[in-house]
mmCIF file of C-alpha atoms in Angstrom:
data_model
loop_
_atom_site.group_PDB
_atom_site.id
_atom_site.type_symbol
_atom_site.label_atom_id
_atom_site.label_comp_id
_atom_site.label_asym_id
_atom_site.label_seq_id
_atom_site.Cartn_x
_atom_site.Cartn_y
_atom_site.Cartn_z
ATOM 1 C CA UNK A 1 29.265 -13.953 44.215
ATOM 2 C CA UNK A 2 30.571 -11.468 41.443
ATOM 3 C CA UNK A 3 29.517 -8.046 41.283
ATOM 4 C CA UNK A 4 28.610 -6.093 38.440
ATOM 5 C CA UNK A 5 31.474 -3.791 37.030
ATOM 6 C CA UNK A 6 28.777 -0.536 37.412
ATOM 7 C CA UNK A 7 27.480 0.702 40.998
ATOM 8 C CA UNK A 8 23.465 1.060 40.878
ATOM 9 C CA UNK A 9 22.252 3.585 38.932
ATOM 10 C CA UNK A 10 25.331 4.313 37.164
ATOM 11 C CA UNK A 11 24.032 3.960 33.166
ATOM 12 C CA UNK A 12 27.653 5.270 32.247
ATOM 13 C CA UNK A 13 29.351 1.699 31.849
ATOM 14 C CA UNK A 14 25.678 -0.097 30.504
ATOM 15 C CA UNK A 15 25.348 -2.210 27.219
ATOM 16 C CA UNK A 16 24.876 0.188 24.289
ATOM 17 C CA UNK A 17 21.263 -0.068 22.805
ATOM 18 C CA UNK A 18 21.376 -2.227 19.609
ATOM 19 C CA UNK A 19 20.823 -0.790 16.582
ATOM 20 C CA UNK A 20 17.097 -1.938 14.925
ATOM 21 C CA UNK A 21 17.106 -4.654 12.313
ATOM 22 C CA UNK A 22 14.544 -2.684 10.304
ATOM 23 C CA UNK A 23 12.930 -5.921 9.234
ATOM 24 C CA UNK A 24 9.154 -4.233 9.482
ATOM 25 C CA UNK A 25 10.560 -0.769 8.036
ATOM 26 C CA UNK A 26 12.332 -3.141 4.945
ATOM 27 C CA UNK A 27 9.265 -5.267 4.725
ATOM 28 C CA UNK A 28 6.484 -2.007 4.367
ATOM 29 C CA UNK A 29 8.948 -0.893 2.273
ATOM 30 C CA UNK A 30 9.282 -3.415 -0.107
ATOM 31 C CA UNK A 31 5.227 -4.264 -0.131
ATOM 32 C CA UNK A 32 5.091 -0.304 -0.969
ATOM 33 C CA UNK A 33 7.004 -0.783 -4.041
ATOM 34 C CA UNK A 34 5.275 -4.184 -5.021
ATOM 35 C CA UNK A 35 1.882 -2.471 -4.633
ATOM 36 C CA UNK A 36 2.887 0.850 -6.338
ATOM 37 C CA UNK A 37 4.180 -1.383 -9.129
ATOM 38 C CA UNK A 38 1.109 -2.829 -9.441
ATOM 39 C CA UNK A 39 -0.886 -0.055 -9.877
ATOM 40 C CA UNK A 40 1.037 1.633 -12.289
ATOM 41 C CA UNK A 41 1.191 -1.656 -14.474
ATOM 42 C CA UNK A 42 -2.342 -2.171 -13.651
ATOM 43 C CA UNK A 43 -2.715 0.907 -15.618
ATOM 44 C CA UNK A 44 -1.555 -0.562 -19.147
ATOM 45 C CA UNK A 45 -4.256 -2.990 -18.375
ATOM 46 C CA UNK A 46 -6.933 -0.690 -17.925
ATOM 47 C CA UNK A 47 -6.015 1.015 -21.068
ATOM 48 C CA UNK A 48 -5.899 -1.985 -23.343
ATOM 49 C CA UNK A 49 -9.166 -3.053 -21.786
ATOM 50 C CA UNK A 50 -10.772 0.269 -22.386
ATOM 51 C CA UNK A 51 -9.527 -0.149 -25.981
ATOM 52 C CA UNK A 52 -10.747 -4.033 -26.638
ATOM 53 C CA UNK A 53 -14.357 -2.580 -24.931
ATOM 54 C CA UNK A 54 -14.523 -0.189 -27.397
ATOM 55 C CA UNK A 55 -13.975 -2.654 -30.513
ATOM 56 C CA UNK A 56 -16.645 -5.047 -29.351
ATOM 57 C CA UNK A 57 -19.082 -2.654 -28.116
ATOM 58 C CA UNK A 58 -21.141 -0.579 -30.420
ATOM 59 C CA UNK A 59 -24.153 -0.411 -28.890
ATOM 60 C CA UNK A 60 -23.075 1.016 -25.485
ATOM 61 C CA UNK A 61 -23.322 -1.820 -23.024
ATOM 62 C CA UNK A 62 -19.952 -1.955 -22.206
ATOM 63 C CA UNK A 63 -20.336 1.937 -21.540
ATOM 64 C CA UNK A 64 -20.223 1.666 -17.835
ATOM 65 C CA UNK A 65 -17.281 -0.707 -17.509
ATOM 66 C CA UNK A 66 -14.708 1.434 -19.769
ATOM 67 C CA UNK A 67 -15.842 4.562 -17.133
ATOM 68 C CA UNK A 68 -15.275 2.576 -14.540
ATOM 69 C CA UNK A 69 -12.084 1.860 -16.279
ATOM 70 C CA UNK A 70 -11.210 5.527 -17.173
ATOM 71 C CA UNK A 71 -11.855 6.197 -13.674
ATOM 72 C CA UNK A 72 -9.681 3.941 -11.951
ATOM 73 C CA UNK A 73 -6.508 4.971 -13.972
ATOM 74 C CA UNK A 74 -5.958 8.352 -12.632
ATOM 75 C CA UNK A 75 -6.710 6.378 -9.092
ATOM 76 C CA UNK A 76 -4.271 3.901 -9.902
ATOM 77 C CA UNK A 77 -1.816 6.696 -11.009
ATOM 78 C CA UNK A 78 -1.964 8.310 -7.717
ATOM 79 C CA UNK A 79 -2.023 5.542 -5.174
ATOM 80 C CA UNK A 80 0.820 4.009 -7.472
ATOM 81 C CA UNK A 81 3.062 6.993 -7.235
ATOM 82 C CA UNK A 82 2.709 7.526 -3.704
ATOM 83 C CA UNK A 83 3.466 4.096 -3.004
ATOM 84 C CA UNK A 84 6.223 3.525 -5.218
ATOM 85 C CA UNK A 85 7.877 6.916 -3.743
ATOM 86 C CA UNK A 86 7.188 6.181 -0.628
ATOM 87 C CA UNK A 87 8.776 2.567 -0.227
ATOM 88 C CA UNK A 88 11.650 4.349 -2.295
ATOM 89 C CA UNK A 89 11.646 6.800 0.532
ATOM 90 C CA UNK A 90 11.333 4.033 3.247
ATOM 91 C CA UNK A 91 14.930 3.012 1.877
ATOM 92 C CA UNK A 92 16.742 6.134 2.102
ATOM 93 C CA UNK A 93 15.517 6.569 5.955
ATOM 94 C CA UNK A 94 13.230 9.107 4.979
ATOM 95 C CA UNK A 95 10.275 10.339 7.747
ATOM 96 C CA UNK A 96 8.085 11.160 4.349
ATOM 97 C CA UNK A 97 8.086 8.101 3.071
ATOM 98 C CA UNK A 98 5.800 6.853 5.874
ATOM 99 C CA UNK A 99 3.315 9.747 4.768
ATOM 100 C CA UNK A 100 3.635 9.000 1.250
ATOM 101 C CA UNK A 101 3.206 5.570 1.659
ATOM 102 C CA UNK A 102 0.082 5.824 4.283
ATOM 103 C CA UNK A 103 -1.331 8.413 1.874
ATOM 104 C CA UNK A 104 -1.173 5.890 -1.320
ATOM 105 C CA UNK A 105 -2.564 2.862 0.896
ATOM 106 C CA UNK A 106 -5.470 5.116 2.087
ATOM 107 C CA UNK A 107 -6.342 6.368 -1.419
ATOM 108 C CA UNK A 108 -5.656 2.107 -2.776
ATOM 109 C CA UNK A 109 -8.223 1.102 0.028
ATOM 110 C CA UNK A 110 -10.496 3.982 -0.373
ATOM 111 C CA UNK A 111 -10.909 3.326 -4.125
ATOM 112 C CA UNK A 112 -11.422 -0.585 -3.264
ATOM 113 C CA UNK A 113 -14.392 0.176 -0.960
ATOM 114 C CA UNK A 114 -16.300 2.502 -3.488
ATOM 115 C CA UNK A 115 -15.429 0.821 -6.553
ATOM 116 C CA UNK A 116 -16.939 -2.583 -4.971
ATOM 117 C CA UNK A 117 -20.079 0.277 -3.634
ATOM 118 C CA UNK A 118 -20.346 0.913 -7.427
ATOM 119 C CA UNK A 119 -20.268 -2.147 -8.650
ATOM 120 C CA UNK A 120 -22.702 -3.842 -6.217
ATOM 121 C CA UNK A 121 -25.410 -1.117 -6.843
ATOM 122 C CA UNK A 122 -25.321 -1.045 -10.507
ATOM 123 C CA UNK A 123 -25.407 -4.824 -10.615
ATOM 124 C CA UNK A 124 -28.146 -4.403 -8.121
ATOM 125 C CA UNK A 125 -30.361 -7.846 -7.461
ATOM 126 C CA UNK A 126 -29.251 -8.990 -10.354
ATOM 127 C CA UNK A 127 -26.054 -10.986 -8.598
ATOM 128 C CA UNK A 128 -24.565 -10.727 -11.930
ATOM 129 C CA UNK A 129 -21.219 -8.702 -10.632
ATOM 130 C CA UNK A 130 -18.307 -11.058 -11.462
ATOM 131 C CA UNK A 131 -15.672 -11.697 -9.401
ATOM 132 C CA UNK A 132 -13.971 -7.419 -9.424
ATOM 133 C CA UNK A 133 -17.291 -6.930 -7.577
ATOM 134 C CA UNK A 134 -17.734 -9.347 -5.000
ATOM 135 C CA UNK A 135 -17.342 -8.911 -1.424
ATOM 136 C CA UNK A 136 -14.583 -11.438 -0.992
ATOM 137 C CA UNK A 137 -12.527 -10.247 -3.716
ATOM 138 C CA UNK A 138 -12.340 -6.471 -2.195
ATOM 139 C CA UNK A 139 -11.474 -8.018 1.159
ATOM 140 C CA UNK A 140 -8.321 -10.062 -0.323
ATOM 141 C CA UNK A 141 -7.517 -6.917 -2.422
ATOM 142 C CA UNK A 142 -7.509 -4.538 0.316
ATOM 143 C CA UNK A 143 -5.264 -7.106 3.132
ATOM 144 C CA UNK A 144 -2.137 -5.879 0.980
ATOM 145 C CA UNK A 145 -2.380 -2.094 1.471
ATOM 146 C CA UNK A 146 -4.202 -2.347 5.423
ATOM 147 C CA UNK A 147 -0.620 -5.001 6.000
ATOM 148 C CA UNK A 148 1.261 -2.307 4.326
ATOM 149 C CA UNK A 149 0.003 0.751 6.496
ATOM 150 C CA UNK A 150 0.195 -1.382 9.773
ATOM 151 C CA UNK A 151 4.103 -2.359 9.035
ATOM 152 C CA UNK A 152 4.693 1.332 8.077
ATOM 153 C CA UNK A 153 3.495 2.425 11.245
ATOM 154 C CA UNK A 154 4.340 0.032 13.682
ATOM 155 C CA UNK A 155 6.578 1.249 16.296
ATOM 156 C CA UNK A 156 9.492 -0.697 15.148
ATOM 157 C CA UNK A 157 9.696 1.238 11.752
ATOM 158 C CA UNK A 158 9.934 4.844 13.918
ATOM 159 C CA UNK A 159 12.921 3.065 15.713
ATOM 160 C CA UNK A 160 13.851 1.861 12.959
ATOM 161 C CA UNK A 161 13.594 5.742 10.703
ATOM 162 C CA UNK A 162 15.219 7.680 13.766
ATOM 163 C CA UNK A 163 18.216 5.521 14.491
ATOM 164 C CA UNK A 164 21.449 7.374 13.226
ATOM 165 C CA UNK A 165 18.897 9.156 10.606
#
C-alpha cells in the first residue's frame, strides 16, 4: 500500500485550491446588462408612446396611461443604470457591482409590484387591465431581476469577486 507524499496534518505539500470558474458571477453579470439594457431602451418606448397618446387623445382618457408612462421613465432610468453599471462592474471584479446591481433589481422589482398595485385598482372590477396589469404578467416580469439578485449573491460569485481581486 502507497503512502501519501505529506505526513497527517501537514497542509504544506496539499493540492492548491482551484481557482472559481465564475460561471454564476459571469451569468448575473451578463443578465445585469441584458436587463439594464432593457430598461434604458424601454425608455424610447415609453416616450414614443407618451407621444402617440397624446395625438389620439384629446379628451383626456388616455390621461392616466401617459402618467403612468412619465412615471416609469425616471424608474426605468434608475434601475437601468444601476444594472447596466453594475454587470459592467461584475466584469472588472468589482465588490460594488454586486450593490449596484442588487440596488437596480430591488428598485426593477419594486416598481413591478406597485405599478401592477396601480393598475389593478384603477381598473378596479372592471377586469378591463390588459395584459401590463395582470398578475401573471408581473410574475414573468419580475423572475428576471429575483434570478439576477440570487446569482449575484450566491456564494459562488463572493468566491468568485475575492479570488486574486
Amino acid at each position: 500500500m502507497m503512502q501519501s507524499p505529506t505526513a497527517p496534518g501537514d497542509f504544506a505539500h496539499s493540492h492548491p485550491v482551484p481557482s472559481p470558474s465564475g460561471g454564476t458571477a459571469i451569468t448575473a453579470g451578463v443578465l445585469a446588462c441584458l436587463g439594464g439594457t432593457h430598461r434604458l431602451l424601454s425608455i424610447l418606448v415609453l416616450i414614443a408612446g407618451i407621444a402617440l397618446l397624446s395625438d389620439v387623445d384629446a379628451e383626456g382618457e388616455t390621461t392616466g396611461v401617459r402618467m403612468l408612462f412619465a412615471i416609469s421613465i425616471p424608474v426605468f432610468l434608475i434601475a437601468g443604470s444601476l444594472l447596466l453599471a453594475g454587470g459592467i462592474q461584475m466584469f472588472r471584479k468589482h465588490a460594488s457591482g454586486r450593490r449596484l446591481i442588487v440596488i437596480g433589481c430591488a428598485v426593477d422589482i419594486a416598481y413591478i409590484i406597485i405599478e401592477t398595485v396601480v393598475v389593478l385598482a384603477v381598473a378596479g372590477a372592471s377586469d378591463d387591465y390588459g395584459v401590463i396589469g395582470s398578475p401573471l404578467f408581473a410574475i414573468l416580469v419580475a423572475v428576471f431581476p429575483i434570478a439576477t439578485i440570487i446569482l449575484t449573491l450566491a456564494t459562488s460569485t463572493t468566491r468568485w469577486l475575492e479570488y486574486r481581486s
